[in-house]
mmCIF file of C-alpha atoms in Angstrom:
data_model
loop_
_atom_site.group_PDB
_atom_site.id
_atom_site.type_symbol
_atom_site.label_atom_id
_atom_site.label_comp_id
_atom_site.label_asym_id
_atom_site.label_seq_id
_atom_site.Cartn_x
_atom_site.Cartn_y
_atom_site.Cartn_z
ATOM 1 C CA UNK N 1 -177.421 8.603 190.949
ATOM 2 C CA UNK N 2 -179.562 6.832 191.921
ATOM 3 C CA UNK N 3 -180.343 2.921 190.908
ATOM 4 C CA UNK N 4 -182.925 4.462 188.379
ATOM 5 C CA UNK N 5 -181.106 6.957 187.092
ATOM 6 C CA UNK N 6 -177.708 4.551 187.325
ATOM 7 C CA UNK N 7 -180.169 2.169 184.788
ATOM 8 C CA UNK N 8 -181.853 4.278 182.314
ATOM 9 C CA UNK N 9 -177.986 5.869 182.057
ATOM 10 C CA UNK N 10 -176.696 2.481 180.937
ATOM 11 C CA UNK N 11 -179.632 2.069 179.023
ATOM 12 C CA UNK N 12 -178.997 4.607 177.029
ATOM 13 C CA UNK N 13 -174.640 3.753 176.898
ATOM 14 C CA UNK N 14 -175.616 -0.134 175.178
ATOM 15 C CA UNK N 15 -178.461 1.665 172.503
ATOM 16 C CA UNK N 16 -175.762 4.010 171.786
ATOM 17 C CA UNK N 17 -173.509 1.324 171.394
ATOM 18 C CA UNK N 18 -175.635 -0.331 169.447
ATOM 19 C CA UNK N 19 -175.852 2.463 166.771
ATOM 20 C CA UNK N 20 -172.393 2.981 166.690
ATOM 21 C CA UNK N 21 -172.023 -1.066 165.955
ATOM 22 C CA UNK N 22 -174.398 -0.132 162.980
ATOM 23 C CA UNK N 23 -172.510 2.950 161.253
ATOM 24 C CA UNK N 24 -170.227 0.854 161.465
ATOM 25 C CA UNK N 25 -170.835 -2.060 159.477
ATOM 26 C CA UNK N 26 -172.296 0.362 156.946
ATOM 27 C CA UNK N 27 -169.095 2.209 156.506
ATOM 28 C CA UNK N 28 -167.691 -1.566 156.414
ATOM 29 C CA UNK N 29 -169.273 -1.835 153.755
ATOM 30 C CA UNK N 30 -168.809 1.063 151.917
ATOM 31 C CA UNK N 31 -164.686 1.853 152.862
ATOM 32 C CA UNK N 32 -163.188 -1.548 153.046
ATOM 33 C CA UNK N 33 -165.724 -3.340 150.823
ATOM 34 C CA UNK N 34 -167.219 -1.844 147.995
ATOM 35 C CA UNK N 35 -164.089 0.686 147.549
ATOM 36 C CA UNK N 36 -161.527 -0.955 148.194
ATOM 37 C CA UNK N 37 -162.925 -4.385 145.624
ATOM 38 C CA UNK N 38 -164.655 -1.906 143.507
ATOM 39 C CA UNK N 39 -160.401 -0.434 142.734
ATOM 40 C CA UNK N 40 -158.090 -3.574 143.180
ATOM 41 C CA UNK N 41 -160.777 -6.482 141.510
ATOM 42 C CA UNK N 42 -162.936 -4.635 139.941
ATOM 43 C CA UNK N 43 -164.281 -7.925 137.993
ATOM 44 C CA UNK N 44 -165.334 -8.754 141.715
ATOM 45 C CA UNK N 45 -168.200 -5.663 140.979
ATOM 46 C CA UNK N 46 -170.933 -8.505 139.714
ATOM 47 C CA UNK N 47 -171.471 -9.664 143.155
ATOM 48 C CA UNK N 48 -170.131 -7.036 145.399
ATOM 49 C CA UNK N 49 -172.434 -5.060 144.170
ATOM 50 C CA UNK N 50 -175.615 -6.473 144.850
ATOM 51 C CA UNK N 51 -174.405 -7.523 148.083
ATOM 52 C CA UNK N 52 -173.537 -3.494 148.607
ATOM 53 C CA UNK N 53 -176.771 -2.364 147.652
ATOM 54 C CA UNK N 54 -178.537 -5.004 149.601
ATOM 55 C CA UNK N 55 -176.964 -5.317 152.419
ATOM 56 C CA UNK N 56 -176.510 -1.171 153.199
ATOM 57 C CA UNK N 57 -180.118 -0.899 152.695
ATOM 58 C CA UNK N 58 -180.837 -3.561 155.305
ATOM 59 C CA UNK N 59 -178.644 -1.628 157.979
ATOM 60 C CA UNK N 60 -180.075 0.991 157.176
ATOM 61 C CA UNK N 61 -183.788 -0.007 157.631
ATOM 62 C CA UNK N 62 -182.565 -1.507 161.079
ATOM 63 C CA UNK N 63 -181.343 1.698 161.841
ATOM 64 C CA UNK N 64 -184.394 3.672 161.322
ATOM 65 C CA UNK N 65 -186.202 0.764 163.088
ATOM 66 C CA UNK N 66 -183.750 1.107 166.128
ATOM 67 C CA UNK N 67 -183.894 4.826 165.783
ATOM 68 C CA UNK N 68 -187.448 5.794 166.006
ATOM 69 C CA UNK N 69 -188.207 7.912 168.752
ATOM 70 C CA UNK N 70 -185.166 9.942 167.542
ATOM 71 C CA UNK N 71 -185.089 10.621 164.316
ATOM 72 C CA UNK N 72 -184.665 14.140 163.812
ATOM 73 C CA UNK N 73 -181.501 14.740 164.767
ATOM 74 C CA UNK N 74 -180.159 11.933 162.677
ATOM 75 C CA UNK N 75 -181.821 14.784 159.680
ATOM 76 C CA UNK N 76 -184.546 12.068 159.460
ATOM 77 C CA UNK N 77 -188.394 12.921 158.710
ATOM 78 C CA UNK N 78 -191.352 12.458 156.774
ATOM 79 C CA UNK N 79 -190.273 13.620 153.007
ATOM 80 C CA UNK N 80 -186.843 11.554 154.182
ATOM 81 C CA UNK N 81 -188.518 8.310 155.570
ATOM 82 C CA UNK N 82 -190.989 9.054 152.855
ATOM 83 C CA UNK N 83 -188.153 8.665 150.278
ATOM 84 C CA UNK N 84 -186.203 5.586 151.324
ATOM 85 C CA UNK N 85 -189.249 3.142 151.865
ATOM 86 C CA UNK N 86 -190.993 4.232 148.729
ATOM 87 C CA UNK N 87 -187.664 4.634 146.155
ATOM 88 C CA UNK N 88 -187.771 0.581 145.588
ATOM 89 C CA UNK N 89 -191.460 0.445 144.577
ATOM 90 C CA UNK N 90 -191.099 3.467 142.237
ATOM 91 C CA UNK N 91 -188.393 2.211 140.907
ATOM 92 C CA UNK N 92 -189.963 -1.141 140.297
ATOM 93 C CA UNK N 93 -192.541 -0.052 138.999
ATOM 94 C CA UNK N 94 -191.084 2.015 137.201
ATOM 95 C CA UNK N 95 -188.442 0.642 135.111
ATOM 96 C CA UNK N 96 -191.100 -3.127 134.833
ATOM 97 C CA UNK N 97 -193.412 -0.334 132.150
ATOM 98 C CA UNK N 98 -190.171 1.497 130.968
ATOM 99 C CA UNK N 99 -187.068 0.165 130.617
ATOM 100 C CA UNK N 100 -184.074 2.472 128.346
ATOM 101 C CA UNK N 101 -181.701 0.738 130.051
ATOM 102 C CA UNK N 102 -181.408 -2.957 129.792
ATOM 103 C CA UNK N 103 -181.526 -2.716 133.816
ATOM 104 C CA UNK N 104 -184.595 -4.817 134.724
ATOM 105 C CA UNK N 105 -182.965 -8.145 134.692
ATOM 106 C CA UNK N 106 -181.214 -6.940 138.038
ATOM 107 C CA UNK N 107 -184.920 -7.511 139.432
ATOM 108 C CA UNK N 108 -183.149 -8.808 142.759
ATOM 109 C CA UNK N 109 -182.309 -5.473 143.872
ATOM 110 C CA UNK N 110 -185.466 -3.863 143.706
ATOM 111 C CA UNK N 111 -187.197 -7.328 145.072
ATOM 112 C CA UNK N 112 -184.967 -7.324 148.517
ATOM 113 C CA UNK N 113 -185.656 -3.587 148.595
ATOM 114 C CA UNK N 114 -189.475 -4.031 148.530
ATOM 115 C CA UNK N 115 -189.752 -6.554 151.192
ATOM 116 C CA UNK N 116 -187.512 -4.613 152.938
ATOM 117 C CA UNK N 117 -188.852 -2.113 152.355
ATOM 118 C CA UNK N 118 -191.976 -3.479 153.450
ATOM 119 C CA UNK N 119 -191.621 -4.969 157.004
ATOM 120 C CA UNK N 120 -189.678 -1.295 157.627
ATOM 121 C CA UNK N 121 -193.249 0.345 156.609
ATOM 122 C CA UNK N 122 -195.298 -1.899 158.915
ATOM 123 C CA UNK N 123 -193.034 -2.285 161.922
ATOM 124 C CA UNK N 124 -193.223 1.579 161.802
ATOM 125 C CA UNK N 125 -197.477 1.909 161.518
ATOM 126 C CA UNK N 126 -196.768 -0.616 165.010
ATOM 127 C CA UNK N 127 -194.594 0.797 166.852
ATOM 128 C CA UNK N 128 -195.178 4.983 165.873
ATOM 129 C CA UNK N 129 -191.514 6.464 165.357
ATOM 130 C CA UNK N 130 -190.872 10.330 166.523
ATOM 131 C CA UNK N 131 -190.796 12.554 163.624
ATOM 132 C CA UNK N 132 -190.440 16.059 163.141
ATOM 133 C CA UNK N 133 -194.168 17.616 160.805
ATOM 134 C CA UNK N 134 -193.414 18.942 157.228
ATOM 135 C CA UNK N 135 -193.923 22.860 157.049
ATOM 136 C CA UNK N 136 -193.459 25.325 154.959
ATOM 137 C CA UNK N 137 -189.336 25.248 155.383
ATOM 138 C CA UNK N 138 -189.002 21.710 154.696
ATOM 139 C CA UNK N 139 -191.475 21.947 151.168
ATOM 140 C CA UNK N 140 -188.869 25.377 149.760
ATOM 141 C CA UNK N 141 -185.661 23.416 151.547
ATOM 142 C CA UNK N 142 -186.798 20.922 148.951
ATOM 143 C CA UNK N 143 -186.943 23.565 145.875
ATOM 144 C CA UNK N 144 -184.082 25.068 147.033
ATOM 145 C CA UNK N 145 -182.580 21.241 146.701
ATOM 146 C CA UNK N 146 -183.742 21.379 143.308
ATOM 147 C CA UNK N 147 -182.606 23.964 142.107
ATOM 148 C CA UNK N 148 -178.951 23.274 143.880
ATOM 149 C CA UNK N 149 -179.367 19.691 141.922
ATOM 150 C CA UNK N 150 -179.420 21.521 138.751
ATOM 151 C CA UNK N 151 -176.600 23.222 138.802
ATOM 152 C CA UNK N 152 -174.310 21.442 140.116
ATOM 153 C CA UNK N 153 -175.212 18.726 138.008
ATOM 154 C CA UNK N 154 -174.694 20.918 135.111
ATOM 155 C CA UNK N 155 -171.585 22.317 136.638
ATOM 156 C CA UNK N 156 -169.584 18.999 137.181
ATOM 157 C CA UNK N 157 -171.626 18.021 133.705
ATOM 158 C CA UNK N 158 -169.730 20.358 131.676
ATOM 159 C CA UNK N 159 -166.157 20.214 133.571
ATOM 160 C CA UNK N 160 -166.117 16.356 132.686
ATOM 161 C CA UNK N 161 -167.274 17.081 129.673
ATOM 162 C CA UNK N 162 -163.468 18.761 128.912
ATOM 163 C CA UNK N 163 -162.120 15.929 130.808
ATOM 164 C CA UNK N 164 -163.761 12.962 130.160
ATOM 165 C CA UNK N 165 -165.869 12.871 126.368
ATOM 166 C CA UNK N 166 -168.768 10.807 126.171
ATOM 167 C CA UNK N 167 -168.471 7.836 123.173
ATOM 168 C CA UNK N 168 -171.181 8.249 121.959
ATOM 169 C CA UNK N 169 -174.675 9.734 121.522
ATOM 170 C CA UNK N 170 -177.251 9.805 123.898
ATOM 171 C CA UNK N 171 -180.557 10.771 123.514
ATOM 172 C CA UNK N 172 -182.315 13.273 126.225
ATOM 173 C CA UNK N 173 -186.601 12.584 126.477
ATOM 174 C CA UNK N 174 -188.534 13.971 129.617
ATOM 175 C CA UNK N 175 -189.387 9.962 130.238
ATOM 176 C CA UNK N 176 -185.690 8.729 129.924
ATOM 177 C CA UNK N 177 -183.892 11.855 132.047
ATOM 178 C CA UNK N 178 -186.594 10.852 135.333
ATOM 179 C CA UNK N 179 -185.748 7.704 135.147
ATOM 180 C CA UNK N 180 -182.062 8.614 135.719
ATOM 181 C CA UNK N 181 -182.808 10.522 138.061
ATOM 182 C CA UNK N 182 -185.202 7.427 139.620
ATOM 183 C CA UNK N 183 -182.576 5.372 139.398
ATOM 184 C CA UNK N 184 -179.458 7.646 140.912
ATOM 185 C CA UNK N 185 -181.878 7.976 144.141
ATOM 186 C CA UNK N 186 -182.570 4.019 143.942
ATOM 187 C CA UNK N 187 -178.709 3.123 144.231
ATOM 188 C CA UNK N 188 -177.046 6.274 145.032
ATOM 189 C CA UNK N 189 -178.850 8.609 147.393
ATOM 190 C CA UNK N 190 -180.662 6.327 149.523
ATOM 191 C CA UNK N 191 -177.419 3.883 149.946
ATOM 192 C CA UNK N 192 -175.022 6.921 151.138
ATOM 193 C CA UNK N 193 -177.222 10.013 152.737
ATOM 194 C CA UNK N 194 -178.766 7.890 155.752
ATOM 195 C CA UNK N 195 -175.349 6.997 156.123
ATOM 196 C CA UNK N 196 -173.110 10.391 155.787
ATOM 197 C CA UNK N 197 -175.576 12.847 155.982
ATOM 198 C CA UNK N 198 -177.448 11.167 158.818
ATOM 199 C CA UNK N 199 -176.779 8.511 160.871
ATOM 200 C CA UNK N 200 -172.984 9.149 161.755
ATOM 201 C CA UNK N 201 -173.336 13.049 161.499
ATOM 202 C CA UNK N 202 -176.179 12.508 164.134
ATOM 203 C CA UNK N 203 -174.127 10.101 166.292
ATOM 204 C CA UNK N 204 -171.187 12.963 165.586
ATOM 205 C CA UNK N 205 -173.031 15.126 166.589
ATOM 206 C CA UNK N 206 -174.555 13.152 170.401
ATOM 207 C CA UNK N 207 -170.905 13.058 170.849
ATOM 208 C CA UNK N 208 -170.344 17.240 170.760
ATOM 209 C CA UNK N 209 -168.540 16.946 167.884
ATOM 210 C CA UNK N 210 -168.720 20.511 165.985
ATOM 211 C CA UNK N 211 -171.346 21.034 162.592
ATOM 212 C CA UNK N 212 -168.030 22.210 161.148
ATOM 213 C CA UNK N 213 -165.575 19.580 161.624
ATOM 214 C CA UNK N 214 -168.609 16.341 160.592
ATOM 215 C CA UNK N 215 -169.087 18.358 157.505
ATOM 216 C CA UNK N 216 -165.457 18.419 156.959
ATOM 217 C CA UNK N 217 -165.078 14.563 158.258
ATOM 218 C CA UNK N 218 -168.216 13.510 155.929
ATOM 219 C CA UNK N 219 -166.490 14.706 153.981
ATOM 220 C CA UNK N 220 -163.535 13.692 153.882
ATOM 221 C CA UNK N 221 -164.586 9.529 154.389
ATOM 222 C CA UNK N 222 -167.655 10.522 151.073
ATOM 223 C CA UNK N 223 -163.917 10.993 149.212
ATOM 224 C CA UNK N 224 -162.206 7.923 150.138
ATOM 225 C CA UNK N 225 -165.523 5.627 149.855
ATOM 226 C CA UNK N 226 -165.074 6.955 145.666
ATOM 227 C CA UNK N 227 -161.626 6.569 146.167
ATOM 228 C CA UNK N 228 -162.664 3.882 143.141
ATOM 229 C CA UNK N 229 -162.581 6.721 140.825
ATOM 230 C CA UNK N 230 -159.327 6.903 141.139
ATOM 231 C CA UNK N 231 -158.811 4.045 138.083
ATOM 232 C CA UNK N 232 -160.977 6.809 135.712
ATOM 233 C CA UNK N 233 -159.687 10.400 136.822
ATOM 234 C CA UNK N 234 -157.850 11.492 139.654
ATOM 235 C CA UNK N 235 -158.927 14.284 139.720
ATOM 236 C CA UNK N 236 -162.534 14.256 140.241
ATOM 237 C CA UNK N 237 -162.582 13.449 143.215
ATOM 238 C CA UNK N 238 -161.735 16.783 144.389
ATOM 239 C CA UNK N 239 -165.192 17.076 143.265
ATOM 240 C CA UNK N 240 -166.144 14.563 145.346
ATOM 241 C CA UNK N 241 -165.202 15.876 148.417
ATOM 242 C CA UNK N 242 -167.154 19.546 146.934
ATOM 243 C CA UNK N 243 -169.916 17.819 146.316
ATOM 244 C CA UNK N 244 -170.472 15.600 150.143
ATOM 245 C CA UNK N 245 -169.286 19.089 151.125
ATOM 246 C CA UNK N 246 -172.370 21.344 149.554
ATOM 247 C CA UNK N 247 -174.839 17.817 150.366
ATOM 248 C CA UNK N 248 -173.999 17.712 153.711
ATOM 249 C CA UNK N 249 -174.126 22.500 154.183
ATOM 250 C CA UNK N 250 -178.469 21.135 153.023
ATOM 251 C CA UNK N 251 -178.805 18.265 155.797
ATOM 252 C CA UNK N 252 -176.834 20.656 157.833
ATOM 253 C CA UNK N 253 -178.919 23.961 157.276
ATOM 254 C CA UNK N 254 -182.062 22.183 156.389
ATOM 255 C CA UNK N 255 -181.911 19.106 159.252
ATOM 256 C CA UNK N 256 -182.793 16.581 156.721
ATOM 257 C CA UNK N 257 -181.455 14.882 154.356
ATOM 258 C CA UNK N 258 -184.815 14.888 152.088
ATOM 259 C CA UNK N 259 -182.991 18.090 149.938
ATOM 260 C CA UNK N 260 -179.506 16.185 150.054
ATOM 261 C CA UNK N 261 -181.352 13.161 148.808
ATOM 262 C CA UNK N 262 -183.156 15.196 146.120
ATOM 263 C CA UNK N 263 -180.153 17.296 145.136
ATOM 264 C CA UNK N 264 -178.233 13.564 145.324
ATOM 265 C CA UNK N 265 -179.877 12.283 143.396
ATOM 266 C CA UNK N 266 -180.526 15.378 140.051
ATOM 267 C CA UNK N 267 -176.616 16.276 140.091
ATOM 268 C CA UNK N 268 -175.450 12.418 139.072
ATOM 269 C CA UNK N 269 -177.539 12.009 136.550
ATOM 270 C CA UNK N 270 -178.365 16.121 135.231
ATOM 271 C CA UNK N 271 -174.142 15.717 135.463
ATOM 272 C CA UNK N 272 -174.165 12.777 133.029
ATOM 273 C CA UNK N 273 -177.277 14.541 130.692
ATOM 274 C CA UNK N 274 -174.750 17.105 130.061
ATOM 275 C CA UNK N 275 -171.242 15.040 129.449
ATOM 276 C CA UNK N 276 -173.584 13.582 126.497
ATOM 277 C CA UNK N 277 -174.086 16.556 125.651
ATOM 278 C CA UNK N 278 -170.912 17.696 124.866
ATOM 279 C CA UNK N 279 -171.625 21.280 125.730
#
């Protein structure tokens, strides 16, 4: 190996090492920080959640910039990147004019993320990322993701309505259903999909893992990351594992987390609606 090849090889190792550090920081925020405190110190969630959510979005943005030349290897294309960057602005605008849940007082969430998203957008315009073009296949997978999200969300909502009947009634106007979906994209999908089905998956592939093993591994970590459900209904963790496998398959086969983010948002929002109906 000549000197130039050795330098390039060391550069790649250093680059991958930094990627791993950022992924581990995301996992640390999710598992020992948010999950453990969520299980044992639920009352601390008022300060835990802002740190987790803002910190996760910030590190995700840094990872996107860091890996801007090979985002396709991490299942991130134009549609996924668009959702990640635009969702803080969409969420803020929606809940500024329409706030059925009284959550606009948590303005620090979208404000911080809008600043980060704006900075990320500017840096990516200056330093062009390498992204896979949007194709008919990409659009088809979004349609499939919508269908899967509605079906799985309905099934989960039905099961939850039997295990944990909803107390009281909820209205379900079209604007309210849209706002639930946007909230789930903002709080759940954008926090979790880039990590579990994006950067973690892509990094393990670079290390030679088979897709099937990555599918099961990320689903297991995802389930552990929701272990605070133990205090509500331990059986629901099985549903979380299955859902993570479905989300993983969508990202794997479509080679994009755009579909898994859409499915994730729909599963969470539709399940709440169906559960509240008590069908």
